[in-house]
Amino acid sequence: MLDLSRIFGRKNNSKDAAKDRLKLVLVHDRANVSPEFLQKIKDEIMQVLAKYMDVSDGGLDINLTTATGEDGKSRVPAITANIPIKSIKQK
Amino acid sequence: MSQVIVVTSGKGGVGKTTTTANLGVGLSKLGKKVVLIDTDIGLRNLDVVLGLENRIVYDLVDVVTGVCTPKQAAIKDKRFDGLFLIPAAQTKDKDSVTIEQMQDLCEKLKEDYDFIIIDCPAGIEQGFKNAIAGADKALIVTTPEVSAVRDADRIIGLLEANEIEEHYLIINRIRPDMVRRGDMMNVDDIIDILNIDLIGIVPDDQDIIISTNKGEPAVVNPKSLAGQGYRNITERLNGNNVPLMDLEGNTFLGKLKKLFTKKQ
C-alpha cells in the first residue's frame, strides 16, 4: 500500500528524536534505577566474568534499554551488555 | 453523582490553571453546579484567570481551619450561573493544609456540587499530595514536549501509587503545522509513550492569552479553537461521547493525506 505520509513527510525529523529520547529516559524513570545501582550490577558481572576470562575494564558497556515484551507489543526494560574479551581462561 | 477531579501535570506552565478555569466555565454552561479549588498556596492564580481576583474574602486555608464555612469562601461567578471558586491563600505556605483536611473538604463539597475541580500546583511535594488527596479521578495536562511528557509519566506513576486509577490525558498546545512537518510529537506518539486514555486535545491558540488578559475563559468564545477543545472535554466529562477534534482536516494537504493514509 502506498504510504503518502512517507513521501510527504521527511525522515529523521525532530519529533522522532524527541520520541526516541523520551522512551529511553522513561525506561530509567520507570525502572527507578540509580547510577549507583547500575554500577553495582556492572561490578558484580565483571567479578563473575573475571573467573572465566580476561576482560578489559575500559571497553565495558552495560546499559538499561528497552526490548519487546513477551506479548510482542509492549516495551519492557532490558539490560544490554557489551563486554570485549581479551582472552578466555582455559581450565 | 458528584465527581472530584484533580487537574495535574508535574511540570509547571503547561496549562493546568487555564484548563481548570475553562472546564469549570464549560461545565457550568452545561447547567452543572461546579466549584473550583485553587490548591497552589502562595502562588494563587486561578482567581485572575477567571477574573474573580477582586472578590476574594476568604481562602482555602480559612476553610480547612474552620475560620469560615465552604459556602462563605466559595465566590459565586456572576457571569456563569452555577460556577464557584475557592481561592488559594496567598500569604501562607503549602503546609497550611493537610491531606485529611482536603479529604474532608471534598466530601463536604460533594453534597452541594456536581463537579469539584481541583487545580494542582506544579511539582510532586506536599501541594500535589494535598491536591490529589480527595480526588476520584485525575486529568493530566501535558504539552508535546519531552520535558512535559516525562513529568506526566512520573505523575501517572504517582497517581497509580495513590490508587487514583481513573486518569485521563489532555494534550495541550498542539501546533498542527509543526505536527505536519514532523517537528512536533502528535497525539498518537504521546499516547503510545504514556499508555493512558486520552480525554481531549487543545490546539495552541492566541485566544488563550487574549482571554486570560481579560479574565474571560476561551471556552465561551465560539470562534476559539482552544475553546472548542475545552468544550469537547466538558462534554466528555459530562458523559457525552463527542469525536476528537480534527486538527489536520482544515488544510488541503491534511484532507489529501487523510484520503490516502489507511486507518491501521
Short mmCIF file of C-alpha atoms in Angstrom, two decimals:
data_model
loop_
_atom_site.label_atom_id
_atom_site.label_comp_id
_atom_site.label_asym_id
_atom_site.label_seq_id
_atom_site.Cartn_x
_atom_site.Cartn_y
_atom_site.Cartn_z
CA MET A 1 0.00 0.00 0.00
CA LEU A 2 1.33 3.37 -0.99
CA ASP A 3 2.04 5.41 2.09
CA LEU A 4 1.89 9.06 1.11
CA SER A 5 2.84 10.23 4.59
CA ARG A 6 6.24 8.69 3.97
CA ILE A 7 6.66 10.59 0.72
CA PHE A 8 5.40 13.90 2.06
CA GLY A 9 6.96 13.58 5.50
CA ARG A 10 10.71 13.72 5.83
CA LYS A 11 12.53 11.04 7.73
CA ASN A 12 14.72 11.87 10.71
CA ASN A 13 12.60 14.80 11.74
CA SER A 14 12.93 16.23 15.21
CA LYS A 15 9.85 14.56 16.63
CA ASP A 16 11.48 11.16 16.10
CA ALA A 17 14.43 12.36 18.13
CA ALA A 18 12.01 13.53 20.84
CA LYS A 19 10.25 10.16 20.88
CA ASP A 20 13.44 8.12 20.99
CA ARG A 21 14.96 10.22 23.75
CA LEU A 22 11.76 10.16 25.77
CA LYS A 23 11.43 6.38 25.50
CA LEU A 24 14.95 5.91 26.80
CA VAL A 25 14.63 8.37 29.66
CA LEU A 26 11.30 6.88 30.72
CA VAL A 27 12.82 3.41 30.92
CA HIS A 28 15.19 4.75 33.54
CA ASP A 29 12.49 6.78 35.31
CA ARG A 30 10.07 3.87 35.46
CA ALA A 31 12.64 1.28 36.47
CA ASN A 32 13.81 3.68 39.16
CA VAL A 33 17.41 2.51 38.68
CA SER A 34 20.07 4.80 40.09
CA PRO A 35 23.53 5.07 38.50
CA GLU A 36 24.97 3.60 41.74
CA PHE A 37 22.68 0.59 41.44
CA LEU A 38 23.70 0.06 37.82
CA GLN A 39 27.37 0.38 38.78
CA LYS A 40 26.91 -2.30 41.44
CA ILE A 41 25.44 -4.65 38.82
CA LYS A 42 28.35 -3.88 36.49
CA ASP A 43 30.91 -4.65 39.20
CA GLU A 44 29.34 -7.98 40.06
CA ILE A 45 29.00 -9.05 36.44
CA MET A 46 32.69 -8.25 35.99
CA GLN A 47 33.62 -10.32 39.03
CA VAL A 48 31.81 -13.35 37.64
CA LEU A 49 33.28 -12.94 34.16
CA ALA A 50 36.79 -12.48 35.55
CA LYS A 51 36.66 -16.05 36.87
CA TYR A 52 36.44 -17.41 33.35
CA MET A 53 38.03 -14.88 31.06
CA ASP A 54 40.27 -11.89 30.82
CA VAL A 55 38.03 -8.91 30.12
CA SER A 56 39.04 -5.31 29.68
CA ASP A 57 37.55 -2.85 32.13
CA GLY A 58 37.68 0.02 29.67
CA GLY A 59 35.58 -1.48 26.90
CA LEU A 60 32.78 -2.38 29.25
CA ASP A 61 29.37 -1.06 28.28
CA ILE A 62 26.30 -2.02 30.31
CA ASN A 63 23.08 -0.09 29.75
CA LEU A 64 19.41 -0.09 30.51
CA THR A 65 17.38 -0.07 27.28
CA THR A 66 14.05 -1.44 26.09
CA ALA A 67 13.13 -4.69 24.45
CA THR A 68 9.87 -6.03 23.11
CA GLY A 69 7.89 -7.83 25.78
CA GLU A 70 6.51 -11.35 25.62
CA ASP A 71 3.23 -10.17 24.12
CA GLY A 72 5.19 -8.88 21.12
CA LYS A 73 3.87 -5.34 21.55
CA SER A 74 4.75 -3.67 24.82
CA ARG A 75 8.19 -2.28 25.59
CA VAL A 76 9.90 -3.66 28.67
CA PRO A 77 13.18 -2.64 30.30
CA ALA A 78 16.21 -4.67 29.29
CA ILE A 79 19.86 -4.74 30.25
CA THR A 80 22.29 -4.91 27.39
CA ALA A 81 25.96 -5.64 27.97
CA ASN A 82 28.82 -5.25 25.56
CA ILE A 83 31.98 -6.64 27.09
CA PRO A 84 35.08 -7.19 24.92
CA ILE A 85 37.07 -10.28 25.88
CA LYS A 86 40.87 -10.19 25.81
CA SER A 87 41.34 -13.92 26.29
CA ILE A 88 39.44 -16.88 27.66
CA LYS A 89 40.99 -18.75 30.56
CA GLN A 90 41.35 -22.46 29.74
CA LYS A 91 40.98 -24.81 32.64
CA MET B 1 -23.14 11.52 41.39
CA SER B 2 -20.62 14.21 42.17
CA GLN B 3 -17.16 13.99 40.66
CA VAL B 4 -13.99 15.22 42.34
CA ILE B 5 -11.43 15.82 39.60
CA VAL B 6 -7.84 16.95 40.09
CA VAL B 7 -6.07 18.75 37.23
CA THR B 8 -2.37 17.99 37.47
CA SER B 9 0.80 17.81 35.34
CA GLY B 10 4.04 17.69 37.31
CA LYS B 11 5.67 20.32 35.13
CA GLY B 12 4.71 23.95 35.58
CA GLY B 13 3.41 26.19 32.82
CA VAL B 14 1.66 23.53 30.73
CA GLY B 15 -1.83 24.94 31.31
CA LYS B 16 -3.29 23.41 34.48
CA THR B 17 -4.90 26.62 35.69
CA THR B 18 -6.18 27.58 32.24
CA THR B 19 -7.61 24.08 31.85
CA THR B 20 -9.28 24.18 35.28
CA ALA B 21 -10.85 27.57 34.53
CA ASN B 22 -12.10 26.55 31.09
CA LEU B 23 -13.51 23.20 32.22
CA GLY B 24 -15.23 24.90 35.16
CA VAL B 25 -16.86 27.52 32.97
CA GLY B 26 -17.70 24.93 30.30
CA LEU B 27 -19.40 22.59 32.78
CA SER B 28 -21.39 25.46 34.32
CA LYS B 29 -22.58 26.33 30.81
CA LEU B 30 -23.88 22.76 30.56
CA GLY B 31 -26.04 23.51 33.59
CA LYS B 32 -23.84 21.86 36.21
CA LYS B 33 -23.04 23.21 39.64
CA VAL B 34 -19.26 23.46 39.82
CA VAL B 35 -16.74 24.54 42.43
CA LEU B 36 -13.10 25.12 41.51
CA ILE B 37 -10.44 24.89 44.21
CA ASP B 38 -7.05 26.53 43.78
CA THR B 39 -4.59 24.49 45.87
CA ASP B 40 -1.49 26.37 44.76
CA ILE B 41 -0.97 28.05 48.13
CA GLY B 42 1.39 31.02 47.94
CA LEU B 43 1.10 31.20 44.14
CA ARG B 44 -2.59 31.89 43.70
CA ASN B 45 -3.61 32.29 40.05
CA LEU B 46 -6.95 30.70 39.25
CA ASP B 47 -8.70 33.84 40.55
CA VAL B 48 -7.06 36.09 37.94
CA VAL B 49 -7.56 33.64 35.10
CA LEU B 50 -11.27 33.63 35.95
CA GLY B 51 -11.41 37.40 36.52
CA LEU B 52 -12.52 37.00 40.15
CA GLU B 53 -9.44 38.48 41.85
CA ASN B 54 -11.32 41.47 43.28
CA ARG B 55 -13.94 39.41 45.05
CA ILE B 56 -11.82 37.31 47.42
CA VAL B 57 -12.74 37.43 51.10
CA TYR B 58 -11.83 34.01 52.44
CA ASP B 59 -9.41 31.40 51.08
CA LEU B 60 -8.75 27.65 51.18
CA VAL B 61 -6.74 27.83 54.42
CA ASP B 62 -9.61 29.74 56.09
CA VAL B 63 -11.99 26.95 55.04
CA VAL B 64 -9.92 23.99 56.23
CA THR B 65 -9.01 25.67 59.52
CA GLY B 66 -12.64 26.49 60.25
CA VAL B 67 -12.35 30.29 60.05
CA CYS B 68 -15.29 30.19 57.62
CA THR B 69 -17.60 27.64 56.04
CA PRO B 70 -17.01 26.32 52.49
CA LYS B 71 -20.13 28.22 51.44
CA GLN B 72 -18.75 31.52 52.73
CA ALA B 73 -15.42 31.04 50.96
CA ALA B 74 -16.88 29.98 47.60
CA ILE B 75 -17.03 33.05 45.36
CA LYS B 76 -20.03 32.96 43.06
CA ASP B 77 -19.20 33.86 39.47
CA LYS B 78 -21.91 36.31 38.45
CA ARG B 79 -21.38 35.72 34.71
CA PHE B 80 -21.73 31.94 34.80
CA ASP B 81 -24.62 30.51 36.74
CA GLY B 82 -23.55 27.61 38.96
CA LEU B 83 -19.79 28.38 38.97
CA PHE B 84 -17.92 28.94 42.25
CA LEU B 85 -14.27 29.40 43.23
CA ILE B 86 -12.47 28.67 46.47
CA PRO B 87 -9.20 30.61 46.03
CA ALA B 88 -5.78 29.62 47.39
CA ALA B 89 -4.23 31.50 50.27
CA GLN B 90 -1.55 33.85 49.03
CA THR B 91 0.37 34.65 52.21
CA LYS B 92 0.63 31.21 53.82
CA ASP B 93 2.78 28.20 52.91
CA LYS B 94 1.89 24.82 51.44
CA ASP B 95 2.00 23.06 54.81
CA SER B 96 -1.01 25.11 56.00
CA VAL B 97 -3.28 22.38 54.59
CA THR B 98 -3.15 18.67 55.37
CA ILE B 99 -4.22 15.62 53.38
CA GLU B 100 -7.00 14.83 55.87
CA GLN B 101 -8.36 18.40 55.68
CA MET B 102 -8.54 18.19 51.88
CA GLN B 103 -10.31 14.82 52.01
CA ASP B 104 -12.87 16.19 54.48
CA LEU B 105 -13.45 19.29 52.36
CA CYS B 106 -14.02 17.27 49.17
CA GLU B 107 -16.51 15.02 50.95
CA LYS B 108 -18.42 18.05 52.23
CA LEU B 109 -18.47 19.75 48.82
CA LYS B 110 -19.89 16.61 47.17
CA GLU B 111 -23.17 17.35 48.93
CA ASP B 112 -23.58 20.70 47.18
CA TYR B 113 -21.84 20.45 43.80
CA ASP B 114 -21.92 18.20 40.70
CA PHE B 115 -18.26 18.82 39.94
CA ILE B 116 -15.41 19.69 42.29
CA ILE B 117 -12.35 20.55 40.19
CA ILE B 118 -9.02 20.93 41.95
CA ASP B 119 -6.21 22.95 40.37
CA CYS B 120 -2.99 21.25 41.50
CA PRO B 121 0.32 23.09 41.96
CA ALA B 122 3.37 22.07 39.89
CA GLY B 123 5.73 19.60 41.50
CA ILE B 124 5.26 16.37 43.44
CA GLU B 125 5.60 17.63 47.01
CA GLN B 126 3.05 18.43 49.72
CA GLY B 127 0.92 20.65 47.49
CA PHE B 128 0.50 17.82 44.98
CA LYS B 129 -0.29 15.31 47.74
CA ASN B 130 -2.95 17.65 49.16
CA ALA B 131 -4.49 18.30 45.75
CA ILE B 132 -4.93 14.63 44.88
CA ALA B 133 -5.97 13.54 48.38
CA GLY B 134 -9.72 13.88 47.90
CA ALA B 135 -9.90 13.25 44.16
CA ASP B 136 -11.76 10.37 42.47
CA LYS B 137 -10.22 10.97 39.08
CA ALA B 138 -7.36 12.94 37.58
CA LEU B 139 -6.80 14.87 34.37
CA ILE B 140 -3.13 15.05 33.45
CA VAL B 141 -2.23 18.04 31.31
CA THR B 142 0.80 17.78 29.08
CA THR B 143 2.22 19.56 26.04
CA PRO B 144 4.00 17.86 23.09
CA GLU B 145 7.44 18.45 24.60
CA VAL B 146 9.88 15.94 26.08
CA SER B 147 10.02 17.63 29.49
CA ALA B 148 6.25 17.85 29.91
CA VAL B 149 5.64 14.27 28.72
CA ARG B 150 8.36 12.95 31.01
CA ASP B 151 6.82 14.70 34.02
CA ALA B 152 3.37 13.47 33.02
CA ASP B 153 4.71 9.90 33.09
CA ARG B 154 6.04 10.44 36.60
CA ILE B 155 2.68 11.88 37.71
CA ILE B 156 0.80 8.89 36.25
CA GLY B 157 3.05 6.61 38.31
CA LEU B 158 2.36 8.62 41.48
CA LEU B 159 -1.41 8.67 40.83
CA GLU B 160 -1.39 4.89 40.45
CA ALA B 161 0.64 4.56 43.65
CA ASN B 162 -2.04 6.67 45.36
CA GLU B 163 -4.81 4.49 43.93
CA ILE B 164 -6.32 7.09 41.62
CA GLU B 165 -6.88 4.54 38.86
CA GLU B 166 -9.16 6.71 36.75
CA HIS B 167 -6.94 9.20 34.99
CA TYR B 168 -7.02 10.76 31.56
CA LEU B 169 -4.66 12.79 29.45
CA ILE B 170 -5.19 16.25 27.99
CA ILE B 171 -2.66 17.23 25.32
CA ASN B 172 -2.43 20.99 25.31
CA ARG B 173 -0.85 23.47 22.88
CA ILE B 174 -0.69 21.20 19.86
CA ARG B 175 0.52 23.02 16.75
CA PRO B 176 -0.88 21.27 13.68
CA ASP B 177 1.63 22.99 11.38
CA MET B 178 4.59 21.63 13.37
CA VAL B 179 3.00 18.17 13.68
CA ARG B 180 2.57 18.13 9.90
CA ARG B 181 6.25 18.96 9.40
CA GLY B 182 7.27 16.20 11.78
CA ASP B 183 8.70 18.70 14.24
CA MET B 184 6.21 18.03 17.00
CA MET B 185 5.06 14.75 18.51
CA ASN B 186 1.49 14.00 17.50
CA VAL B 187 -1.37 12.67 19.62
CA ASP B 188 -0.61 9.03 18.77
CA ASP B 189 3.08 9.44 19.60
CA ILE B 190 2.28 10.76 23.07
CA ILE B 191 -0.43 8.18 23.79
CA ASP B 192 1.97 5.46 22.67
CA ILE B 193 4.63 6.66 25.09
CA LEU B 194 2.40 7.32 28.11
CA ASN B 195 -0.01 4.42 27.55
CA ILE B 196 -3.02 6.25 29.02
CA ASP B 197 -6.54 7.13 27.87
CA LEU B 198 -6.97 10.49 26.16
CA ILE B 199 -9.86 12.77 27.11
CA GLY B 200 -9.09 15.64 24.78
CA ILE B 201 -6.71 17.79 22.81
CA VAL B 202 -6.35 21.56 22.85
CA PRO B 203 -4.62 23.31 19.96
CA ASP B 204 -2.20 26.14 20.60
CA ASP B 205 -4.28 29.29 20.32
CA GLN B 206 -3.57 33.02 20.78
CA ASP B 207 -7.10 33.38 22.10
CA ILE B 208 -5.95 31.80 25.36
CA ILE B 209 -3.60 34.71 26.06
CA ILE B 210 -6.20 37.25 24.99
CA SER B 211 -8.93 35.65 27.10
CA THR B 212 -6.61 35.37 30.10
CA ASN B 213 -5.76 39.06 29.71
CA LYS B 214 -9.45 39.82 30.07
CA GLY B 215 -10.27 37.17 32.67
CA GLU B 216 -12.83 35.52 30.39
CA PRO B 217 -12.05 31.84 29.69
CA ALA B 218 -11.82 30.94 25.97
CA VAL B 219 -14.35 28.13 26.31
CA VAL B 220 -17.15 30.67 25.88
CA ASN B 221 -15.63 32.07 22.68
CA PRO B 222 -17.29 30.12 19.82
CA LYS B 223 -14.51 31.12 17.40
CA SER B 224 -11.62 29.93 19.57
CA LEU B 225 -10.05 26.59 18.57
CA ALA B 226 -8.77 26.03 22.10
CA GLY B 227 -12.25 26.89 23.34
CA GLN B 228 -13.63 24.15 21.08
CA GLY B 229 -11.10 21.70 22.52
CA TYR B 230 -12.23 22.58 26.05
CA ARG B 231 -15.93 22.38 25.13
CA ASN B 232 -15.34 18.85 23.84
CA ILE B 233 -13.65 17.84 27.10
CA THR B 234 -16.51 19.21 29.19
CA GLU B 235 -18.96 17.17 27.09
CA ARG B 236 -16.90 14.03 27.68
CA LEU B 237 -16.68 14.71 31.44
CA ASN B 238 -20.44 15.01 31.33
CA GLY B 239 -20.69 11.55 29.79
CA ASN B 240 -21.26 12.51 26.14
CA ASN B 241 -19.13 10.80 23.55
CA VAL B 242 -18.00 13.51 21.14
CA PRO B 243 -15.39 12.85 18.42
CA LEU B 244 -11.84 14.12 18.78
CA MET B 245 -11.13 17.47 17.18
CA ASP B 246 -9.75 17.15 13.66
CA LEU B 247 -6.59 19.22 13.51
CA GLU B 248 -5.49 18.00 10.07
CA GLY B 249 -8.84 18.44 8.37
CA ASN B 250 -8.60 22.20 7.96
CA THR B 251 -5.87 22.14 5.36
CA PHE B 252 -5.77 20.96 1.78
CA LEU B 253 -2.77 18.73 2.42
CA GLY B 254 -4.46 17.34 5.51
CA LYS B 255 -7.51 16.36 3.53
CA LEU B 256 -5.37 14.81 0.81
CA LYS B 257 -3.32 12.88 3.33
CA LYS B 258 -6.44 11.58 5.02
CA LEU B 259 -7.71 10.29 1.68
CA PHE B 260 -4.60 8.23 1.12
CA THR B 261 -3.48 7.03 4.53
CA LYS B 262 -5.29 3.94 5.58
CA LYS B 263 -6.53 3.54 9.13
CA GLN B 264 -4.43 0.99 10.99
#
